[in-house]
CSV table of C-alpha atoms in Angstrom, one decimal:
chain,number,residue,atom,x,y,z
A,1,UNK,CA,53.6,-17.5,78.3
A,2,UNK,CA,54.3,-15.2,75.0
A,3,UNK,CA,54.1,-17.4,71.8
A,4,UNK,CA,57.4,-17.3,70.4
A,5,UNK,CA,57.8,-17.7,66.6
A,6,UNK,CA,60.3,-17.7,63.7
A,7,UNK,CA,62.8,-21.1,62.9
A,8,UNK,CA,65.4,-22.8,65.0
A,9,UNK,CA,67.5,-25.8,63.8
A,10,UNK,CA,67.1,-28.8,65.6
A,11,UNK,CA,70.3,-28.6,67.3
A,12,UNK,CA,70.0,-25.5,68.7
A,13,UNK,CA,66.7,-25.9,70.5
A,14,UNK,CA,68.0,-24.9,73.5
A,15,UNK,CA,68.6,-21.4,72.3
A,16,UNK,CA,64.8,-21.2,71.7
A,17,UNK,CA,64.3,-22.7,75.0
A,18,UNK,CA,66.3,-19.9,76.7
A,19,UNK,CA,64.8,-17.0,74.6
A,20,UNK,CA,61.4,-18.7,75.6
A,21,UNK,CA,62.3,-18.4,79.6
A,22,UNK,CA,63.5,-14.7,79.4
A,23,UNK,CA,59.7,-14.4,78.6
A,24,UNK,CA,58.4,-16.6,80.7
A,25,UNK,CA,60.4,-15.2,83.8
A,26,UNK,CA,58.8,-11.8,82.9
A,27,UNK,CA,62.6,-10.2,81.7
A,28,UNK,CA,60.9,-9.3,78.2
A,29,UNK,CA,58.4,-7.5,76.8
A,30,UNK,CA,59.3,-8.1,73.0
A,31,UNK,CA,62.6,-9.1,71.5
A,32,UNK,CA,64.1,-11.1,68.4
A,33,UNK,CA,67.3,-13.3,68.3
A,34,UNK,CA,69.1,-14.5,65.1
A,35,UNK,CA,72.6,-16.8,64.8
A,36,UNK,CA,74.2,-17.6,61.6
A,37,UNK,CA,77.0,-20.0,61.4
A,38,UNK,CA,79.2,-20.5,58.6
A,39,UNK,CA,77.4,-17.9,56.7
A,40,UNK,CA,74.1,-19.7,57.3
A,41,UNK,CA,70.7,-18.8,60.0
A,42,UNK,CA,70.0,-21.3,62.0
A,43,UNK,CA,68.0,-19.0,64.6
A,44,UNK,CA,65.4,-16.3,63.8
A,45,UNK,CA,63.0,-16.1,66.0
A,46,UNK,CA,60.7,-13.2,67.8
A,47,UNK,CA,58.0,-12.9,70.1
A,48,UNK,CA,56.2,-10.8,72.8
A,49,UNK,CA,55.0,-6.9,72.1
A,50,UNK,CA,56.4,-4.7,70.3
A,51,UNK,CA,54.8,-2.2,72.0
A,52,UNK,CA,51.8,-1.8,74.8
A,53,UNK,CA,49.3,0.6,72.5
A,54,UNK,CA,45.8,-0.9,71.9
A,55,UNK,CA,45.8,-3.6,74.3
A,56,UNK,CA,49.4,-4.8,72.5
A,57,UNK,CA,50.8,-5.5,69.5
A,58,UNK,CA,52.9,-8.2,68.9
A,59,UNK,CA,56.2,-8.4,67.5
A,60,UNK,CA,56.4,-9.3,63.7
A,61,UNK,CA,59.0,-10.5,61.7
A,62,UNK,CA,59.8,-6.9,60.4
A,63,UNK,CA,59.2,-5.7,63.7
A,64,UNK,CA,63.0,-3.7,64.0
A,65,UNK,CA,64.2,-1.6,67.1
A,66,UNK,CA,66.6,1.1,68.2
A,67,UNK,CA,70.0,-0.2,68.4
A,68,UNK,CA,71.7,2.8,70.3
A,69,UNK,CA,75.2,1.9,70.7
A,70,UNK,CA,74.9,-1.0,69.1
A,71,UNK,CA,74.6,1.1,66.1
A,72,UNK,CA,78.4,1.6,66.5
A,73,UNK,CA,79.2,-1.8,65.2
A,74,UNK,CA,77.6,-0.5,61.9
A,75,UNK,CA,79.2,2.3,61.3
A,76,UNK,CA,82.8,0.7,62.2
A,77,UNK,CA,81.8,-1.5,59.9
A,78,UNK,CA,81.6,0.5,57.2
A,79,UNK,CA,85.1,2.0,58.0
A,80,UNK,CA,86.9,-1.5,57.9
A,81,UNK,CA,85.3,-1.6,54.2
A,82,UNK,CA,86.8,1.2,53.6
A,83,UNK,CA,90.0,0.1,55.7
A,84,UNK,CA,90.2,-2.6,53.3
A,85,UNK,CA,89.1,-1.2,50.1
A,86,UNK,CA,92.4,1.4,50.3
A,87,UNK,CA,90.2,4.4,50.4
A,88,UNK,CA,91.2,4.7,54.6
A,89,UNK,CA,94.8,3.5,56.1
A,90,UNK,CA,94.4,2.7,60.6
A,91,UNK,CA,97.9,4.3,61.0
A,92,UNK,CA,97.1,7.6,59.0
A,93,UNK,CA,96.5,11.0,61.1
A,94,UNK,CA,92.5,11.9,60.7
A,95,UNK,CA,93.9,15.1,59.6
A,96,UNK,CA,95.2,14.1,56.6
A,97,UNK,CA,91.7,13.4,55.2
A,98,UNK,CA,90.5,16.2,57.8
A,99,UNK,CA,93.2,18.9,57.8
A,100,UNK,CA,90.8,21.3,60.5
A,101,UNK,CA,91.3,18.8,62.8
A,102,UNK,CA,94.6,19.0,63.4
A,103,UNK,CA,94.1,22.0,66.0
A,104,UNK,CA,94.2,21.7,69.5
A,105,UNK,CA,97.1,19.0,69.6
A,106,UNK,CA,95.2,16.6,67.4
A,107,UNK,CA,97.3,16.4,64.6
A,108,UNK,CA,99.1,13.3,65.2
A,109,UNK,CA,95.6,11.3,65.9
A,110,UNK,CA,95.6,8.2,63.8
A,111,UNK,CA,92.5,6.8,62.4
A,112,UNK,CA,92.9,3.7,65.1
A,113,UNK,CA,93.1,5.8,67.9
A,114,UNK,CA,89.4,7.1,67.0
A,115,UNK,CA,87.9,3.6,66.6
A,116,UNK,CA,90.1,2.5,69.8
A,117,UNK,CA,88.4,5.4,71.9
A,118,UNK,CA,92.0,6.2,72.5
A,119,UNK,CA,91.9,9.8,70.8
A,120,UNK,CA,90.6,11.7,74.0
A,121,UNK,CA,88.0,13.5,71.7
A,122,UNK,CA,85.0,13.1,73.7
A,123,UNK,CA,83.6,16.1,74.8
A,124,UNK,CA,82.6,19.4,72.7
A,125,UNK,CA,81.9,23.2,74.1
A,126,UNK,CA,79.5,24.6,74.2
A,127,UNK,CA,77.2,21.6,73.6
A,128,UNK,CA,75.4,20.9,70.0
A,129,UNK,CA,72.1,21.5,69.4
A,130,UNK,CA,69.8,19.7,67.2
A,131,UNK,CA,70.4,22.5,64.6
A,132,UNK,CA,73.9,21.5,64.5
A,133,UNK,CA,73.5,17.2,64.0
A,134,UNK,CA,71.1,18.2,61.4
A,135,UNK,CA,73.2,20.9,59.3
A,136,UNK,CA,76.2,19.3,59.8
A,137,UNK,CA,79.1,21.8,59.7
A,138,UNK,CA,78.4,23.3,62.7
A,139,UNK,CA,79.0,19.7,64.7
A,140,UNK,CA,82.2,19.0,62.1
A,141,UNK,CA,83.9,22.7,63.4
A,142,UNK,CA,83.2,21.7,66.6
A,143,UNK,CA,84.8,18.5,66.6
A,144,UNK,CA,88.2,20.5,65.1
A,145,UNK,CA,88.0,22.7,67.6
A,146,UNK,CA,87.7,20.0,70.4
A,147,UNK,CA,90.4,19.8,72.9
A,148,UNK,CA,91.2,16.2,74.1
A,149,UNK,CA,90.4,15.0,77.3
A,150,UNK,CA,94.0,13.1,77.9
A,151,UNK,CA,97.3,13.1,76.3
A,152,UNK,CA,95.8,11.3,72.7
A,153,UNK,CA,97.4,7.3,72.3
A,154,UNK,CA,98.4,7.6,76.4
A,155,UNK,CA,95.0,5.8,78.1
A,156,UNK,CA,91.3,5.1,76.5
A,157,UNK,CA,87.9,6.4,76.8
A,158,UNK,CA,84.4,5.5,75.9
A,159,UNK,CA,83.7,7.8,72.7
A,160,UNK,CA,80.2,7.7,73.6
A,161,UNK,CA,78.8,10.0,70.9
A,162,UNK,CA,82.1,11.7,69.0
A,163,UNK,CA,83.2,8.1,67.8
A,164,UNK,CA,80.3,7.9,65.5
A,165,UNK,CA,80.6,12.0,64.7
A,166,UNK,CA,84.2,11.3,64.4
A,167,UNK,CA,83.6,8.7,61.6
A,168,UNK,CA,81.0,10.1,60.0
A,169,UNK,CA,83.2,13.3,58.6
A,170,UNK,CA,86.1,11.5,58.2
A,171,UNK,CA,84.2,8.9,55.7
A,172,UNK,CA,82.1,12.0,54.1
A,173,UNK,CA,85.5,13.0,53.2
A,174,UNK,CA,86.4,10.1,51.2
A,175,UNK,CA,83.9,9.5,49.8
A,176,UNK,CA,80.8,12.0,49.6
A,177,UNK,CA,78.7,10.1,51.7
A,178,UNK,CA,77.9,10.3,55.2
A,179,UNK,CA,78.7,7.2,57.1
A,180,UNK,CA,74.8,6.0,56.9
A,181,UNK,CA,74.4,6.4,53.1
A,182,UNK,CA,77.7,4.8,52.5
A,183,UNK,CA,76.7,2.0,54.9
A,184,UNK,CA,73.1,1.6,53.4
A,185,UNK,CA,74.8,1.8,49.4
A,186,UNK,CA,77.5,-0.8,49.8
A,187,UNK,CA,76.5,-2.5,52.9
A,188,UNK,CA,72.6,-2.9,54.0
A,189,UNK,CA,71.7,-3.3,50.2
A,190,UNK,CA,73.7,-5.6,49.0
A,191,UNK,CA,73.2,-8.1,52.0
A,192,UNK,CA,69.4,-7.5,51.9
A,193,UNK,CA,70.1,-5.8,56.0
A,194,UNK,CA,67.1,-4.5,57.5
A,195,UNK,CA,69.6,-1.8,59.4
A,196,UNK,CA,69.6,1.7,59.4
A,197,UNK,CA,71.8,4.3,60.7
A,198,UNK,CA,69.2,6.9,60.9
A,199,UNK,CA,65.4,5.5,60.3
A,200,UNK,CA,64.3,5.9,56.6
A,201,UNK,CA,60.9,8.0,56.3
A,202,UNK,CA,57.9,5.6,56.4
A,203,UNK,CA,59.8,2.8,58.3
A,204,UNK,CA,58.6,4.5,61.8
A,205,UNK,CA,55.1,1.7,61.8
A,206,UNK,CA,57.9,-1.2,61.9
A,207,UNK,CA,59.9,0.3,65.2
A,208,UNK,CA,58.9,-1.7,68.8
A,209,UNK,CA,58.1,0.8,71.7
A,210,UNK,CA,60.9,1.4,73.8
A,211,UNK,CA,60.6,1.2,77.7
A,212,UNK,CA,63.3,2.4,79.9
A,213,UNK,CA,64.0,-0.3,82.9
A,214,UNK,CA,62.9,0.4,86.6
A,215,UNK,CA,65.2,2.2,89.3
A,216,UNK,CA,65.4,-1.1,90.7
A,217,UNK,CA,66.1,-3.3,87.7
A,218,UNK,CA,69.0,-0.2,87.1
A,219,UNK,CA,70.1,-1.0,90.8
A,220,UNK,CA,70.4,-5.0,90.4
A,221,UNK,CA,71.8,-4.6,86.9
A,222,UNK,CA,75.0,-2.5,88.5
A,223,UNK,CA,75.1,-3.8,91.7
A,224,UNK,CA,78.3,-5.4,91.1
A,225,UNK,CA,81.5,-4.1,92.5
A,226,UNK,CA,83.1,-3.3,89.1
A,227,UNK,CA,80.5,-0.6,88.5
A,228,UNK,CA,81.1,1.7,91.9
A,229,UNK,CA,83.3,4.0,89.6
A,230,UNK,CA,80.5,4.4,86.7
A,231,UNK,CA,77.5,4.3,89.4
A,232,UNK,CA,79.6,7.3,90.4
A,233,UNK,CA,80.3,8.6,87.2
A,234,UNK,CA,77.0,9.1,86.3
A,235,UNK,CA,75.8,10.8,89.3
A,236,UNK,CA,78.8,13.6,89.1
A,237,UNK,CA,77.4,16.0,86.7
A,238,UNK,CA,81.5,17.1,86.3
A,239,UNK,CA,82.4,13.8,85.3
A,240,UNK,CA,83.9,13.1,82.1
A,241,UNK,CA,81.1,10.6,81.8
A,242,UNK,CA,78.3,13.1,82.1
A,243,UNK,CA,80.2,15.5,80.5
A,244,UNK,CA,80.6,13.2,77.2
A,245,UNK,CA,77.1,12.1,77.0
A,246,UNK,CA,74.4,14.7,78.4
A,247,UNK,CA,77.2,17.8,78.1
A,248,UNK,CA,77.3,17.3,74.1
A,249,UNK,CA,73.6,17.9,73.2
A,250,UNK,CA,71.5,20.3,74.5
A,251,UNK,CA,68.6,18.1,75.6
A,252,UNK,CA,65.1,19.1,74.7
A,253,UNK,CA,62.1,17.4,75.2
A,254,UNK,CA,62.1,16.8,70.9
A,255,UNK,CA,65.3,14.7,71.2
A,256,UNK,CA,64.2,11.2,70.9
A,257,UNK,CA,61.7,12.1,68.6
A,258,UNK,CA,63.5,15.0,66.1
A,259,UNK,CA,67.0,13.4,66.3
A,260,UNK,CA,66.9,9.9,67.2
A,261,UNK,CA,64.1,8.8,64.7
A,262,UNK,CA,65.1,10.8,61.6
A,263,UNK,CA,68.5,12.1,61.7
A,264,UNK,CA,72.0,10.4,60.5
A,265,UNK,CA,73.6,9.9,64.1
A,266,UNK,CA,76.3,7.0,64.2
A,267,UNK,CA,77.1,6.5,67.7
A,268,UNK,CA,73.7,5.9,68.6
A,269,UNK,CA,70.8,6.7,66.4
A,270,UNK,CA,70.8,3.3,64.5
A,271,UNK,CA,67.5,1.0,64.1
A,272,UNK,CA,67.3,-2.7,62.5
A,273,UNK,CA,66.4,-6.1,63.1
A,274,UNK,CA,68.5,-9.0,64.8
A,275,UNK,CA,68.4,-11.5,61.1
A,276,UNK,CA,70.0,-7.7,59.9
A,277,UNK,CA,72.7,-7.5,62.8
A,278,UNK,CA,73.5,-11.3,62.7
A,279,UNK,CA,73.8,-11.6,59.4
A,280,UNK,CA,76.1,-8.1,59.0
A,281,UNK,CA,78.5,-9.9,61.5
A,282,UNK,CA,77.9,-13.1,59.7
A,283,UNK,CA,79.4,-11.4,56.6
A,284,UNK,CA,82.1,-9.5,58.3
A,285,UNK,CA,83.8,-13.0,59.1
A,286,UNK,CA,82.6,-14.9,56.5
A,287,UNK,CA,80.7,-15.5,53.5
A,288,UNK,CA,76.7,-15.1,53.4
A,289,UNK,CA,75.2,-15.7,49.7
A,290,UNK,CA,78.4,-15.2,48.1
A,291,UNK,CA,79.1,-11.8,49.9
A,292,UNK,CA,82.1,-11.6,52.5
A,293,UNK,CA,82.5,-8.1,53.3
A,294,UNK,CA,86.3,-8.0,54.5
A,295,UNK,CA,89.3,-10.2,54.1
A,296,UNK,CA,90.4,-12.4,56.4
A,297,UNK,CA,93.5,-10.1,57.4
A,298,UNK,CA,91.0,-7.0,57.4
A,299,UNK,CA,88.7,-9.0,59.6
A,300,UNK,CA,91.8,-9.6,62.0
A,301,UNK,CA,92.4,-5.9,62.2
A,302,UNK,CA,89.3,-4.9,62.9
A,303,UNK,CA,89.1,-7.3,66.1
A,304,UNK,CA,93.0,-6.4,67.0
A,305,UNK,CA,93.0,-5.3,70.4
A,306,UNK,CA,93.5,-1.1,70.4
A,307,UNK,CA,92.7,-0.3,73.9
A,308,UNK,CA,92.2,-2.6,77.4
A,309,UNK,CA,91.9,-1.9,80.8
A,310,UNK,CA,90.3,0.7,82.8
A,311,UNK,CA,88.5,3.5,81.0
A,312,UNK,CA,88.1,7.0,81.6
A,313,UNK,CA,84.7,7.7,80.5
A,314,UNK,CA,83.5,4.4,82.1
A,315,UNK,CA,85.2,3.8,85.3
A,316,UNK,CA,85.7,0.4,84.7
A,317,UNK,CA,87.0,-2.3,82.6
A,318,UNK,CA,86.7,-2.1,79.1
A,319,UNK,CA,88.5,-3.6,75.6
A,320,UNK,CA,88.3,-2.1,71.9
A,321,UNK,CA,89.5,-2.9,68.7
A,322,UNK,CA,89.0,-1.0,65.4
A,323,UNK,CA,85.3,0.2,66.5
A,324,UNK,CA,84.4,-3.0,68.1
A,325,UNK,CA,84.0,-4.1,71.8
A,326,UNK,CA,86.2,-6.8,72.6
A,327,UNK,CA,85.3,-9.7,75.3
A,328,UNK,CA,86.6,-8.4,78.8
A,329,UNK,CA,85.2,-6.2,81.7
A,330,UNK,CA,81.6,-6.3,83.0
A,331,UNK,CA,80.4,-4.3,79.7
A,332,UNK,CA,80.7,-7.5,77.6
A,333,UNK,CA,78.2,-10.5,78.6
A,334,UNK,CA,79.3,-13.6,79.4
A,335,UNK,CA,81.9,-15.5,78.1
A,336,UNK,CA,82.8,-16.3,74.4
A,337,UNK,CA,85.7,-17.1,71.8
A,338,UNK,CA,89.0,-14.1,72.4
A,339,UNK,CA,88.2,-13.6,69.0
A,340,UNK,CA,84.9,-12.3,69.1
A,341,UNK,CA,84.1,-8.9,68.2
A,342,UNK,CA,80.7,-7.0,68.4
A,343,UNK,CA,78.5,-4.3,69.9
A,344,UNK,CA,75.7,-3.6,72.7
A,345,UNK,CA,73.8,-0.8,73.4
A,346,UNK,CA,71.8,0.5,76.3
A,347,UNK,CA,68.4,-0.3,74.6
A,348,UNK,CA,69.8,-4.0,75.5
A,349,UNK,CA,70.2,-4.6,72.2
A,350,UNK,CA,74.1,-6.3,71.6
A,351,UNK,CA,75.4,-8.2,68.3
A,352,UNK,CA,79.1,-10.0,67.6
A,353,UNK,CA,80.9,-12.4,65.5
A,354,UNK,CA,83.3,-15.1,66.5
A,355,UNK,CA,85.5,-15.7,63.9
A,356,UNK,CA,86.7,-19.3,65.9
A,357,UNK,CA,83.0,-20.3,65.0
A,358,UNK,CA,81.7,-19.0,62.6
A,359,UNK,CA,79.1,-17.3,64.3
A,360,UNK,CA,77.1,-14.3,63.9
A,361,UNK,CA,74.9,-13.5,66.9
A,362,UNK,CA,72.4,-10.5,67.6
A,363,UNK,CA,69.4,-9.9,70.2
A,364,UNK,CA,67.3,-7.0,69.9
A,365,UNK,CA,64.8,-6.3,73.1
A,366,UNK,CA,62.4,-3.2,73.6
A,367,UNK,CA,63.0,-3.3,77.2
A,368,UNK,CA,66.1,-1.4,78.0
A,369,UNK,CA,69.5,-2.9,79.2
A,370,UNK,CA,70.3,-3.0,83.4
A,371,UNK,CA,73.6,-1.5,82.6
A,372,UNK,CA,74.9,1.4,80.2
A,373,UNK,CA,75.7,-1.4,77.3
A,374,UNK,CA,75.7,-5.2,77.0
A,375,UNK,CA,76.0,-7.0,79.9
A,376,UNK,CA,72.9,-7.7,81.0
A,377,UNK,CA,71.5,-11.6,82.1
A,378,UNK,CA,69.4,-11.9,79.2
A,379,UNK,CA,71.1,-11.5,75.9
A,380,UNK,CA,74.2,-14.0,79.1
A,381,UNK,CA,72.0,-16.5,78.4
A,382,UNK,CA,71.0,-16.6,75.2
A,383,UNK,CA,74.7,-16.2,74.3
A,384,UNK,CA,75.5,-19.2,76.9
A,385,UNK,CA,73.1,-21.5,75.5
A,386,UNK,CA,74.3,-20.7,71.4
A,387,UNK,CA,77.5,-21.8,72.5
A,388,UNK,CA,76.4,-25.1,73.9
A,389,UNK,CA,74.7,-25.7,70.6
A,390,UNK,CA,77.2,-24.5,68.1
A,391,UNK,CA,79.8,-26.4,69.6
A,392,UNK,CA,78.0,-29.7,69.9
């Protein structure tokens, strides 16, 4: 049995109790869960390893992990600040902030169609390299010069790295920042977030080992029905799947640790804690020490559906709003509030708010996700058994 440790309010013991039996069941190696409601924590707690070296070392309270997709719910956040500030309008074409994108058919791309993964600008050619991500110009002329994959605003994709690319330049050009210093100026510091899109020198002793899951755990975790097209999707090296995640970077064996650790990549390269995550969303819907990031009508527009039904990066059911995943499909775990917005990421990590609530929930596991993102039985539970308490 792994100790688990932080605070839990009396009435939602049985959170505790189900983030205790993912251990216990031998589903986790080391994880953290945090809930706020109504702007306030009522779960933080952590426990197992956060990573294997040395006979083990236990997860801390400061213990933070990669976030991977999950790192998109940062960096959409950030845009709805801006969205709401005046600086960014949903319904404007990206190439009026971004005139070089308009070639290739995309000038009539509105900013909602890129945080909708409706834009069909998911793959670039010839692939990136790590010399590109980290000087920057290279990956913004290549994103110009993409082609979309479908008719842009006629179906929906998975923007599985360009969304965060996408974002990045269009919020470097309003304001001078890249979409994780803007994020960690007016976001991360004054909320006190331990979240990072792109891990700050000297914060690498903090970060819990990641470990992939096993063939079989990958097998059980899509076995369902609603995952033939994706199962097939990723073994088709021509499918627009493959072709939007492993055909945009040229893959070395330096990725994880050149790219991932240091660099600025929003899609995916984002590291933090669950209190961080949960109290982000927290803030998003409400206030949390006097701070409320968003009005209530930019809050509703950021959780407005933009795209629902089947996807063509995916093969399967999905729902987005403005940068968010929306509840629906297999991708989303569980069951929840319709107005619940949030994130996961294949690391297993996943984060939402529910506005109906006044929740703010995020797990973060070393132990990778069964699935691509979300999903997967563990964070089910947990999420299962925080309802049960939050509504009693």
């Amino acid at each position: 049995m792994r100790d688990i440790r932080g605070t839990c309010e009396p009435r939602f013991r049985a959170v505790r109790d189900a983030f205790q039996r993912n251990f216990d069941e031998g589903r986790e190696l080391g994880a953290a869960l945090a809930v706020y409601q109504h702007g306030r924590a009522v779960v933080d707690l952590w426990g197992g390893l956060a990573n294997t070296r040395d006979e083990g070392v236990a997860w801390q309270q400061d213990t933070i992990a990669f976030l991977a997709s999950a790192t998109k719910g940062l960096v959409a956040s950030a845009a709805m600040l801006l969205v709401d500030r005046g600086l960014l309008d949903l319904d404007t074409p990206v190439a009026d902030y971004w005139p070089q994108f308009a070639a290739e058919g995309k000038a009539a791309i509105p900013l909602r169609w890129v945080l909708g993964h409706r834009s069909g600008v998911v793959t670039v050619d010839p692939p990136l390299t790590l010399t590109d991500l980290d000087q920057g110009t290279p990956l913004a002329d290549a994103l110009a010069a993409a082609r979309p994959a479908w008719p842009p605003g006629q179906a929906h994709g998975y923007h599985c790295l360009t969304m965060g690319w996408l974002l990045d330049e269009i919020i470097r050009r309003v304001t001078g920042l890249s979409a994780g210093q803007f994020f960690a100026k007016e976001i991360a510091a004054p909320l006190a977030l331990d979240l990072h899109i792109g891990l700050p020198h000297g914060k690498e002793p903090q970060l819990a080992e990641l470990v992939p899951p096993t063939g079989e755990q990958l097998l059980q975790g899509r076995g369902a029905p609603e995952f033939d097209g994706l199962n097939q999707a990723i073994c088709d090296p021509a499918s627009l799947f493959r072709r939007s995640t492993f055909g945009n970077i040229v893959l070395t064996a330096d990725l994880v640790t050149s790219v991932l650790l240091q660099a600025d990549i929003p899609s995916c390269g984002g590291a933090g804690s669950a209190a961080g995550l949960a109290r982000l969303y927290a803030a998003l819907i409400g206030e949390v020490d006097g701070i409320r990031l968003l009005r209530p009508e930019t809050t509703d527009r950021a959780r407005a559906i933009e795209a629902d039904g089947m996807d063509l990066v995916l093969q399967c059911h999905t729902s987005y709003g403005r940068g968010f995943m929306l509840p629906g499909g297999p991708m989303w775990p569980g069951s929840c509030s319709p107005t619940a917005f949030g994130h996961a990421g294949v690391t297993g990590a996943f984060a939402f708010a529910d506005p109906d609530n006044g929740l703010g929930f995020a797990y973060v596991p070393n132990r990778m996700s069964e699935l691509i993102d979300g999903g997967h039985d563990r964070v089910r539970r947990l999420m299962e058994a925080t309802y049960r308490c939050a509504l009693t």
